[in-house]
Amino acid sequence: MDCNKIITIARQFGSGGREIGEKLSERLGIKYYDKELISIAAKESGVNPEVFENIDERATNSLLYSLSMGLYSFGNNFPSMNEMPINDKLYLLQHKIIKQVADEGPCVIVGRCADYVLKDRKDVVNIFIYADLDFRIKRAVEIKDVKPSKAEQVVLKTDKTRANYYNFYSGKKWGLPENYDLCINRSALSADKAVDVIECYLKSIR
Amino acid sequence: MDCNKIITIARQFGSGGREIGEKLSERLGIKYYDKELISIAAKESGVNPEVFENIDERATNSLLYSLSMGLYSFGNNFPSMNEMPINDKLYLLQHKIIKQVADEGPCVIVGRCADYVLKDRKDVVNIFIYADLDFRIKRAVEIKDVKPSKAEQVVLKTDKTRANYYNFYSGKKWGLPENYDLCINRSALSADKAVDVIECYLKSIR
C-alpha cells in the first residue's frame, strides 16, 4: 500500500518491535530509522558512534537542571554542545535528526521519543509494541544472546531505562496507551502478522 | 469470518467501545453482552434491575474487608448473598454469568472486568478501546446527552469509577496495555473501521 505517514514505534525490550518496524518499512517501501539515527548523530557531531551507542536512550538528570540554571543558550544554533552532558547532546541531536528525516517523507522511526518529538505533525502514527514477560525473556535469550539466568533482569531493567528516558525528555509516561494510536501485544503474532495488523490500521485511517 | 474466541472489550467512557463491540458481534455473528449481564443478574437474583443499573461497574471497599474478616463462606453455593453489599453481590453474580456465557461459546463481553474473570481461558482476546479526551467529550455531548459544561468532568469521573471497579476487583490496573491483546485509539477511526482492525487482529492469530 502507499503510505504517506511517519510511523513511530515504541517497544518493550524483547518484544520484537525493531523487527516489526523493519518489516513494516519494507512492506510500505519507506525508510527505516533505528540505530541509523546514531550514525547520523555521530557524523553530524564528530563524536565516535560507539560513545553514542553506549548511552543511547538513556536519560541524564541534568538537562532540566542545566536549563533551569541557564547553562544552555538556545538560539538559532545548537546550545553550547561542548559543555553539555553527552546523553543530552545525543538526545538533542536525535531530536533534530528525527524532525529532519520526518520532513524528508514517510518513514518508520523506532524508539527515541519520536512520538513526542513529532507531536505537532498531523501525519504521524504512533505504535507501541509490547509482549508478555515470558515471551520477552525467551526472545532475549534466543535473539539477543542474553544469559537465561539474567534474562528477566535484563528485560525489566532495559524497559526501565527506556521508560526513564522517555518520561524524562517527554514529561509523559512511556507505555501508556494515550501516547499511541495502536498498541499491539505481539505475543500471539509473528512479526509479519503484526505488520498485517498495522497495515490494516493504516488503511483504516486513510 | 468464523470466530471461535471470547472477545472482551474494556473501554474509556465516550470512546464508543460499546458501539464497536455491538458491530463486532454482528460482523462475527456472535452474541453480545453489556447491559444484558445486568438483566441476567437481576433475573437470577430476584433483585430489581434498576437497582443493579445504578451500581453497575462501581466498586465498594467492602468485599476484601469482608473476605478478610471471614464474613463470607465460599463453598459450593454462593456466599451468604443476603448480608453482602449490593455492589459486591452484583460483581459476583456478573462474575458467575460471564463465566457461564463464555462456556456457551464465542461472544463479545463489554466491561465488567471480563478479561480478569476469564483470565484462565486460552480462547479469550482482550481489547481496550480508548480515544483522545476531546473526542470523548464531543461524543459524550452528542451521543450520551451530557451537558457540554459538564462533559469533561463526566468523562473523567466515569473513567475513574470504571478504573476503581477494575482495580479493586482484579488487583490490576485498568487501561494498562499489559492487560490487553490490542489497544485501539479510535479517535481517527469510524466504529466500522475499528471493527476492521479488530477483525484483522483476529485473523492474524488464527
Tab-separated table of C-alpha atoms in Angstrom:
chain	number	residue	atom	x	y	z
A	1	MET	CA	0.000	0.000	0.000
A	2	ASP	CA	1.000	3.634	-0.489
A	3	CYS	CA	1.882	5.212	2.823
A	4	ASN	CA	2.021	8.952	3.440
A	5	LYS	CA	2.623	8.704	7.196
A	6	ILE	CA	5.541	8.938	9.557
A	7	ILE	CA	5.269	5.868	11.768
A	8	THR	CA	6.906	5.841	15.181
A	9	ILE	CA	7.343	2.582	17.052
A	10	ALA	CA	7.917	2.431	20.783
A	11	ARG	CA	8.691	-1.054	22.005
A	12	GLN	CA	9.292	-3.110	25.113
A	13	PHE	CA	12.682	-4.835	25.173
A	14	GLY	CA	12.350	-8.327	23.700
A	15	SER	CA	9.001	-7.620	22.077
A	16	GLY	CA	10.494	-7.559	18.597
A	17	GLY	CA	9.402	-4.012	17.853
A	18	ARG	CA	12.573	-3.472	15.856
A	19	GLU	CA	11.957	-6.455	13.581
A	20	ILE	CA	8.331	-5.406	13.148
A	21	GLY	CA	9.450	-1.869	12.296
A	22	GLU	CA	11.944	-3.147	9.714
A	23	LYS	CA	9.387	-5.418	8.079
A	24	LEU	CA	6.821	-2.628	8.094
A	25	SER	CA	9.213	-0.256	6.333
A	26	GLU	CA	9.972	-2.938	3.714
A	27	ARG	CA	6.289	-3.660	3.198
A	28	LEU	CA	5.499	0.029	2.785
A	29	GLY	CA	8.627	0.831	0.804
A	30	ILE	CA	9.649	3.637	3.157
A	31	LYS	CA	12.834	4.391	5.078
A	32	TYR	CA	13.671	2.851	8.450
A	33	TYR	CA	15.459	4.616	11.301
A	34	ASP	CA	16.688	2.993	14.488
A	35	LYS	CA	20.439	2.774	15.107
A	36	GLU	CA	20.730	4.779	11.885
A	37	LEU	CA	19.871	7.840	13.980
A	38	ILE	CA	23.059	7.314	15.974
A	39	SER	CA	25.236	7.087	12.886
A	40	ILE	CA	23.763	10.343	11.598
A	41	ALA	CA	24.176	11.998	15.006
A	42	ALA	CA	27.787	10.796	15.181
A	43	LYS	CA	28.523	12.115	11.706
A	44	GLU	CA	26.911	15.483	12.390
A	45	SER	CA	28.669	15.983	15.724
A	46	GLY	CA	32.005	14.294	15.080
A	47	VAL	CA	31.504	12.138	18.190
A	48	ASN	CA	32.587	8.498	17.988
A	49	PRO	CA	29.446	6.417	17.218
A	50	GLU	CA	30.478	3.877	19.886
A	51	VAL	CA	30.284	6.568	22.543
A	52	PHE	CA	26.745	7.373	21.474
A	53	GLU	CA	25.754	3.701	21.290
A	54	ASN	CA	26.611	3.195	24.941
A	55	ILE	CA	24.347	5.992	26.117
A	56	ASP	CA	21.591	5.693	23.517
A	57	GLU	CA	18.097	6.025	25.025
A	58	ARG	CA	19.462	6.733	28.482
A	59	ALA	CA	18.431	9.844	30.350
A	60	THR	CA	20.593	12.052	32.483
A	61	ASN	CA	19.057	14.115	35.200
A	62	SER	CA	20.983	17.094	34.102
A	63	LEU	CA	19.245	18.668	31.126
A	64	LEU	CA	16.360	20.228	33.014
A	65	TYR	CA	18.734	21.277	35.777
A	66	SER	CA	21.094	22.818	33.279
A	67	LEU	CA	18.235	24.539	31.503
A	68	SER	CA	16.867	25.887	34.755
A	69	MET	CA	20.311	27.161	35.665
A	70	GLY	CA	20.594	28.913	32.313
A	71	LEU	CA	23.675	26.931	31.362
A	72	TYR	CA	22.498	26.491	27.763
A	73	SER	CA	21.782	29.285	25.369
A	74	PHE	CA	19.137	28.130	22.897
A	75	GLY	CA	19.377	30.374	19.881
A	76	ASN	CA	19.423	29.724	16.191
A	77	ASN	CA	22.377	27.477	16.673
A	78	PHE	CA	22.610	24.396	18.819
A	79	PRO	CA	23.158	25.158	22.503
A	80	SER	CA	26.719	25.142	23.728
A	81	MET	CA	27.181	21.500	22.862
A	82	ASN	CA	30.653	21.199	24.265
A	83	GLU	CA	29.581	21.815	27.843
A	84	MET	CA	26.555	19.553	27.605
A	85	PRO	CA	26.374	16.067	29.175
A	86	ILE	CA	26.778	13.553	26.384
A	87	ASN	CA	23.314	11.997	26.930
A	88	ASP	CA	21.598	15.337	26.479
A	89	LYS	CA	23.775	16.097	23.487
A	90	LEU	CA	22.666	12.860	21.847
A	91	TYR	CA	19.017	13.491	22.747
A	92	LEU	CA	19.074	16.942	21.187
A	93	LEU	CA	20.919	15.720	18.106
A	94	GLN	CA	18.459	12.863	17.636
A	95	HIS	CA	15.574	15.283	18.245
A	96	LYS	CA	16.832	17.459	15.397
A	97	ILE	CA	17.535	14.493	13.119
A	98	ILE	CA	14.107	12.918	13.770
A	99	LYS	CA	12.486	16.183	12.686
A	100	GLN	CA	14.706	16.305	9.600
A	101	VAL	CA	14.000	12.746	8.451
A	102	ALA	CA	10.266	13.255	9.045
A	103	ASP	CA	10.426	16.365	6.841
A	104	GLU	CA	12.014	14.265	4.117
A	105	GLY	CA	8.962	11.994	3.863
A	106	PRO	CA	7.232	8.853	5.113
A	107	CYS	CA	9.415	6.598	7.260
A	108	VAL	CA	9.470	4.299	10.281
A	109	ILE	CA	11.305	5.571	13.374
A	110	VAL	CA	11.927	3.230	16.299
A	111	GLY	CA	12.255	4.495	19.889
A	112	ARG	CA	13.943	7.733	20.970
A	113	CYS	CA	10.757	9.594	21.970
A	114	ALA	CA	9.928	10.049	18.271
A	115	ASP	CA	6.185	10.274	19.032
A	116	TYR	CA	6.906	13.155	21.392
A	117	VAL	CA	9.423	14.858	19.098
A	118	LEU	CA	6.885	14.801	16.240
A	119	LYS	CA	3.821	15.624	18.342
A	120	ASP	CA	2.969	18.754	16.337
A	121	ARG	CA	2.770	16.966	12.985
A	122	LYS	CA	-0.599	15.699	11.769
A	123	ASP	CA	0.825	12.909	9.608
A	124	VAL	CA	2.273	10.742	12.367
A	125	VAL	CA	1.015	7.352	13.552
A	126	ASN	CA	2.359	6.186	16.915
A	127	ILE	CA	2.534	2.484	17.679
A	128	PHE	CA	3.505	0.628	20.839
A	129	ILE	CA	4.689	-2.970	20.549
A	130	TYR	CA	4.689	-4.997	23.735
A	131	ALA	CA	4.525	-8.645	24.756
A	132	ASP	CA	4.065	-10.938	27.728
A	133	LEU	CA	7.075	-11.121	30.036
A	134	ASP	CA	7.680	-14.821	29.280
A	135	PHE	CA	7.738	-14.094	25.560
A	136	ARG	CA	10.246	-11.286	26.024
A	137	ILE	CA	12.520	-13.318	28.271
A	138	LYS	CA	12.537	-16.200	25.783
A	139	ARG	CA	13.253	-13.832	22.916
A	140	ALA	CA	16.015	-12.025	24.822
A	141	VAL	CA	17.773	-15.364	25.284
A	142	GLU	CA	17.230	-16.632	21.732
A	143	ILE	CA	17.698	-13.472	19.684
A	144	LYS	CA	19.717	-11.153	21.861
A	145	ASP	CA	22.086	-13.713	23.396
A	146	VAL	CA	21.200	-12.783	26.953
A	147	LYS	CA	22.118	-15.432	29.567
A	148	PRO	CA	18.953	-17.279	30.685
A	149	SER	CA	19.762	-16.640	34.348
A	150	LYS	CA	19.978	-12.885	33.701
A	151	ALA	CA	17.231	-12.563	31.100
A	152	GLU	CA	14.339	-11.396	33.282
A	153	GLN	CA	16.518	-8.826	34.978
A	154	VAL	CA	17.859	-7.520	31.654
A	155	VAL	CA	14.367	-7.268	30.147
A	156	LEU	CA	12.936	-5.367	33.100
A	157	LYS	CA	15.961	-3.134	33.539
A	158	THR	CA	16.160	-2.191	29.865
A	159	ASP	CA	12.482	-1.243	29.879
A	160	LYS	CA	13.021	0.816	32.995
A	161	THR	CA	15.872	2.659	31.294
A	162	ARG	CA	13.725	3.261	28.203
A	163	ALA	CA	10.846	4.462	30.369
A	164	ASN	CA	13.129	6.839	32.286
A	165	TYR	CA	14.478	8.214	29.027
A	166	TYR	CA	11.012	8.778	27.593
A	167	ASN	CA	9.485	10.134	30.791
A	168	PHE	CA	12.422	12.450	31.404
A	169	TYR	CA	12.568	14.046	27.967
A	170	SER	CA	8.838	13.990	27.122
A	171	GLY	CA	7.312	14.642	30.537
A	172	LYS	CA	4.812	11.887	29.694
A	173	LYS	CA	4.646	8.249	30.729
A	174	TRP	CA	6.129	5.595	28.482
A	175	GLY	CA	3.864	2.691	27.585
A	176	LEU	CA	0.530	4.333	28.397
A	177	PRO	CA	-1.986	3.848	25.563
A	178	GLU	CA	-2.820	7.565	25.436
A	179	ASN	CA	0.584	8.251	23.840
A	180	TYR	CA	-0.086	5.900	20.946
A	181	ASP	CA	-2.646	5.244	18.217
A	182	LEU	CA	-2.333	1.496	18.378
A	183	CYS	CA	-0.800	-0.852	20.972
A	184	ILE	CA	-0.195	-4.434	19.929
A	185	ASN	CA	0.627	-7.323	22.218
A	186	ARG	CA	2.572	-9.376	19.736
A	187	SER	CA	2.982	-12.472	21.956
A	188	ALA	CA	0.479	-14.366	19.796
A	189	LEU	CA	1.609	-12.881	16.468
A	190	SER	CA	4.539	-13.414	14.132
A	191	ALA	CA	6.294	-10.189	13.100
A	192	ASP	CA	4.634	-10.457	9.674
A	193	LYS	CA	1.190	-10.801	11.223
A	194	ALA	CA	1.846	-7.822	13.484
A	195	VAL	CA	2.723	-5.873	10.332
A	196	ASP	CA	-0.599	-7.032	8.822
A	197	VAL	CA	-2.449	-5.504	11.778
A	198	ILE	CA	-0.537	-2.221	11.495
A	199	GLU	CA	-1.160	-2.107	7.761
A	200	CYS	CA	-4.847	-2.708	8.391
A	201	TYR	CA	-4.883	0.217	10.839
A	202	LEU	CA	-3.104	2.446	8.296
A	203	LYS	CA	-5.667	1.524	5.627
A	204	SER	CA	-8.498	2.258	8.059
A	205	ILE	CA	-7.416	5.828	8.754
A	206	ARG	CA	-6.995	6.838	5.111
B	1	MET	CA	-15.157	-14.636	9.317
B	2	ASP	CA	-15.672	-17.603	11.644
B	3	CYS	CA	-14.737	-16.679	15.195
B	4	ASN	CA	-14.020	-19.167	17.947
B	5	LYS	CA	-12.952	-16.590	20.541
B	6	ILE	CA	-14.471	-14.872	23.526
B	7	ILE	CA	-13.760	-11.175	22.990
B	8	THR	CA	-13.734	-8.810	25.940
B	9	ILE	CA	-13.825	-5.072	25.385
B	10	ALA	CA	-12.727	-2.585	28.033
B	11	ARG	CA	-13.427	0.995	27.035
B	12	GLN	CA	-12.948	4.565	28.111
B	13	PHE	CA	-16.199	6.468	28.564
B	14	GLY	CA	-17.117	8.232	25.325
B	15	SER	CA	-14.725	6.167	23.205
B	16	GLY	CA	-17.564	4.237	21.587
B	17	GLY	CA	-16.370	0.856	22.797
B	18	ARG	CA	-19.954	-0.271	23.201
B	19	GLU	CA	-20.876	0.563	19.586
B	20	ILE	CA	-17.675	-1.098	18.365
B	21	GLY	CA	-18.475	-4.179	20.449
B	22	GLU	CA	-22.009	-4.372	19.043
B	23	LYS	CA	-20.824	-4.014	15.458
B	24	LEU	CA	-18.095	-6.572	16.051
B	25	SER	CA	-20.601	-9.113	17.382
B	26	GLU	CA	-22.852	-8.508	14.353
B	27	ARG	CA	-19.941	-8.845	11.953
B	28	LEU	CA	-18.808	-12.089	13.583
B	29	GLY	CA	-22.323	-13.415	14.132
B	30	ILE	CA	-21.746	-13.995	17.840
B	31	LYS	CA	-23.607	-12.892	20.960
B	32	TYR	CA	-23.128	-9.517	22.601
B	33	TYR	CA	-23.200	-8.867	26.355
B	34	ASP	CA	-23.171	-5.487	28.016
B	35	LYS	CA	-26.257	-4.347	29.944
B	36	GLU	CA	-27.587	-7.827	29.160
B	37	LEU	CA	-25.402	-9.058	32.032
B	38	ILE	CA	-27.446	-6.951	34.429
B	39	SER	CA	-30.771	-8.313	33.190
B	40	ILE	CA	-29.496	-11.851	33.679
B	41	ALA	CA	-28.095	-10.991	37.124
B	42	ALA	CA	-31.411	-9.411	38.087
B	43	LYS	CA	-33.359	-12.416	36.913
B	44	GLU	CA	-31.082	-14.872	38.715
B	45	SER	CA	-31.105	-12.961	41.986
B	46	GLY	CA	-34.596	-11.524	42.011
B	47	VAL	CA	-33.152	-8.027	42.525
B	48	ASN	CA	-34.798	-5.154	40.648
B	49	PRO	CA	-32.687	-4.496	37.503
B	50	GLU	CA	-32.850	-0.737	38.178
B	51	VAL	CA	-31.081	-1.235	41.492
B	52	PHE	CA	-28.275	-3.073	39.716
B	53	GLU	CA	-28.083	-0.486	36.925
B	54	ASN	CA	-27.341	2.271	39.420
B	55	ILE	CA	-24.382	0.459	40.903
B	56	ASP	CA	-23.115	-1.318	37.792
B	57	GLU	CA	-19.307	-1.197	37.457
B	58	ARG	CA	-18.883	0.571	40.760
B	59	ALA	CA	-16.667	-0.881	43.441
B	60	THR	CA	-17.293	-0.922	47.151
B	61	ASN	CA	-14.393	-1.095	49.522
B	62	SER	CA	-16.048	-3.813	51.437
B	63	LEU	CA	-15.532	-7.123	49.654
B	64	LEU	CA	-11.879	-7.589	50.507
B	65	TYR	CA	-12.549	-6.375	54.027
B	66	SER	CA	-15.449	-8.757	54.394
B	67	LEU	CA	-13.405	-11.601	52.950
B	68	SER	CA	-10.502	-10.855	55.259
B	69	MET	CA	-12.884	-10.804	58.199
B	70	GLY	CA	-14.281	-14.199	57.183
B	71	LEU	CA	-17.778	-12.788	56.788
B	72	TYR	CA	-18.424	-14.806	53.638
B	73	SER	CA	-18.334	-18.541	53.406
B	74	PHE	CA	-17.296	-19.559	49.897
B	75	GLY	CA	-18.470	-23.087	49.377
B	76	ASN	CA	-20.258	-24.821	46.574
B	77	ASN	CA	-23.061	-22.339	46.913
B	78	PHE	CA	-22.857	-18.603	46.573
B	79	PRO	CA	-21.620	-16.862	49.731
B	80	SER	CA	-24.241	-15.523	52.082
B	81	MET	CA	-25.651	-13.147	49.489
B	82	ASN	CA	-28.166	-11.533	51.778
B	83	GLU	CA	-25.540	-9.989	54.027
B	84	MET	CA	-23.386	-8.804	51.136
B	85	PRO	CA	-23.158	-5.174	49.962
B	86	ILE	CA	-25.167	-4.878	46.765
B	87	ASN	CA	-22.135	-3.857	44.650
B	88	ASP	CA	-20.257	-6.986	45.618
B	89	LYS	CA	-23.348	-9.061	45.065
B	90	LEU	CA	-23.631	-7.721	41.525
B	91	TYR	CA	-19.909	-8.239	40.900
B	92	LEU	CA	-20.073	-11.852	41.992
B	93	LEU	CA	-23.247	-12.505	40.028
B	94	GLN	CA	-21.754	-10.957	36.896
B	95	HIS	CA	-18.547	-12.916	37.507
B	96	LYS	CA	-20.549	-16.140	37.502
B	97	ILE	CA	-22.640	-15.107	34.499
B	98	ILE	CA	-19.589	-14.033	32.463
B	99	LYS	CA	-18.089	-17.494	33.027
B	100	GLN	CA	-21.397	-19.108	32.036
B	101	VAL	CA	-21.834	-17.163	28.797
B	102	ALA	CA	-18.189	-17.786	27.873
B	103	ASP	CA	-18.789	-21.517	28.381
B	104	GLU	CA	-21.719	-21.289	25.984
B	105	GLY	CA	-19.497	-20.160	23.108
B	106	PRO	CA	-17.920	-17.230	21.257
B	107	CYS	CA	-19.286	-13.822	22.262
B	108	VAL	CA	-18.382	-10.198	22.883
B	109	ILE	CA	-18.446	-9.008	26.502
B	110	VAL	CA	-18.112	-5.302	27.279
B	111	GLY	CA	-16.631	-4.056	30.568
B	112	ARG	CA	-17.141	-5.630	33.992
B	113	CYS	CA	-13.576	-6.976	34.382
B	114	ALA	CA	-14.386	-9.706	31.863
B	115	ASP	CA	-10.704	-10.024	30.869
B	116	TYR	CA	-9.841	-10.711	34.508
B	117	VAL	CA	-12.792	-13.032	35.125
B	118	LEU	CA	-11.811	-15.127	32.091
B	119	LYS	CA	-8.046	-14.978	32.647
B	120	ASP	CA	-7.656	-18.752	32.857
B	121	ARG	CA	-9.225	-19.446	29.461
B	122	LYS	CA	-6.988	-19.744	26.425
B	123	ASP	CA	-9.644	-18.661	23.905
B	124	VAL	CA	-10.052	-15.067	25.050
B	125	VAL	CA	-8.970	-11.910	23.221
B	126	ASN	CA	-8.884	-8.746	25.323
B	127	ILE	CA	-9.305	-5.382	23.645
B	128	PHE	CA	-9.083	-1.854	25.039
B	129	ILE	CA	-10.833	0.944	23.162
B	130	TYR	CA	-9.773	4.472	24.027
B	131	ALA	CA	-9.769	7.892	22.409
B	132	ASP	CA	-8.430	11.409	22.778
B	133	LEU	CA	-10.125	13.428	25.508
B	134	ASP	CA	-11.594	15.931	23.005
B	135	PHE	CA	-13.140	13.113	21.019
B	136	ARG	CA	-14.697	11.620	24.127
B	137	ILE	CA	-16.060	14.922	25.371
B	138	LYS	CA	-17.644	15.627	21.970
B	139	ARG	CA	-19.133	12.164	21.826
B	140	ALA	CA	-20.446	12.353	25.388
B	141	VAL	CA	-22.345	15.509	24.424
B	142	GLU	CA	-23.614	14.240	21.076
B	143	ILE	CA	-24.414	10.616	21.848
B	144	LYS	CA	-24.871	10.448	25.576
B	145	ASP	CA	-26.727	13.733	26.067
B	146	VAL	CA	-24.237	15.038	28.602
B	147	LYS	CA	-24.351	18.830	29.112
B	148	PRO	CA	-21.357	20.460	27.353
B	149	SER	CA	-20.386	22.322	30.531
B	150	LYS	CA	-20.245	19.053	32.471
B	151	ALA	CA	-18.888	16.783	29.759
B	152	GLU	CA	-15.185	16.748	30.644
B	153	GLN	CA	-15.966	16.129	34.298
B	154	VAL	CA	-18.401	13.311	33.472
B	155	VAL	CA	-15.920	11.646	31.098
B	156	LEU	CA	-13.060	11.742	33.592
B	157	LYS	CA	-15.194	10.749	36.564
B	158	THR	CA	-16.814	7.823	34.798
B	159	ASP	CA	-13.401	6.517	33.777
B	160	LYS	CA	-12.186	6.904	37.340
B	161	THR	CA	-15.163	4.880	38.563
B	162	ARG	CA	-14.512	2.194	35.955
B	163	ALA	CA	-10.831	2.125	36.864
B	164	ASN	CA	-11.634	1.818	40.576
B	165	TYR	CA	-14.032	-1.034	39.843
B	166	TYR	CA	-11.492	-2.877	37.713
B	167	ASN	CA	-8.532	-2.226	40.003
B	168	PHE	CA	-10.478	-3.196	43.104
B	169	TYR	CA	-11.852	-6.492	41.866
B	170	SER	CA	-8.935	-7.570	39.644
B	171	GLY	CA	-5.982	-6.232	41.633
B	172	LYS	CA	-4.589	-4.998	38.320
B	173	LYS	CA	-4.577	-1.568	36.728
B	174	TRP	CA	-7.294	-0.638	34.262
B	175	GLY	CA	-6.138	0.703	30.917
B	176	LEU	CA	-2.557	-0.593	31.008
B	177	PRO	CA	-1.644	-2.352	27.731
B	178	GLU	CA	-0.366	-5.445	29.556
B	179	ASN	CA	-3.966	-6.408	30.396
B	180	TYR	CA	-4.999	-6.457	26.753
B	181	ASP	CA	-4.037	-8.022	23.437
B	182	LEU	CA	-4.845	-4.951	21.395
B	183	CYS	CA	-5.451	-1.311	22.350
B	184	ILE	CA	-7.013	0.927	19.730
B	185	ASN	CA	-7.205	4.700	19.847
B	186	ARG	CA	-10.334	5.087	17.797
B	187	SER	CA	-10.235	8.903	17.552
B	188	ALA	CA	-9.254	8.660	13.882
B	189	LEU	CA	-11.468	5.658	13.071
B	190	SER	CA	-15.176	5.111	12.478
B	191	ALA	CA	-16.675	2.269	14.515
B	192	ASP	CA	-16.725	0.118	11.367
B	193	LYS	CA	-13.047	0.788	10.686
B	194	ALA	CA	-12.176	-0.046	14.282
B	195	VAL	CA	-14.011	-3.342	13.776
B	196	ASP	CA	-11.913	-3.890	10.620
B	197	VAL	CA	-8.736	-3.568	12.705
B	198	ILE	CA	-10.031	-5.987	15.355
B	199	GLU	CA	-11.086	-8.441	12.679
B	200	CYS	CA	-7.636	-8.191	11.127
B	201	TYR	CA	-6.061	-8.964	14.517
B	202	LEU	CA	-8.388	-11.969	14.967
B	203	LYS	CA	-7.434	-13.291	11.522
B	204	SER	CA	-3.764	-12.824	12.352
B	205	ILE	CA	-3.831	-15.005	15.466
B	206	ARG	CA	-5.627	-17.957	13.857
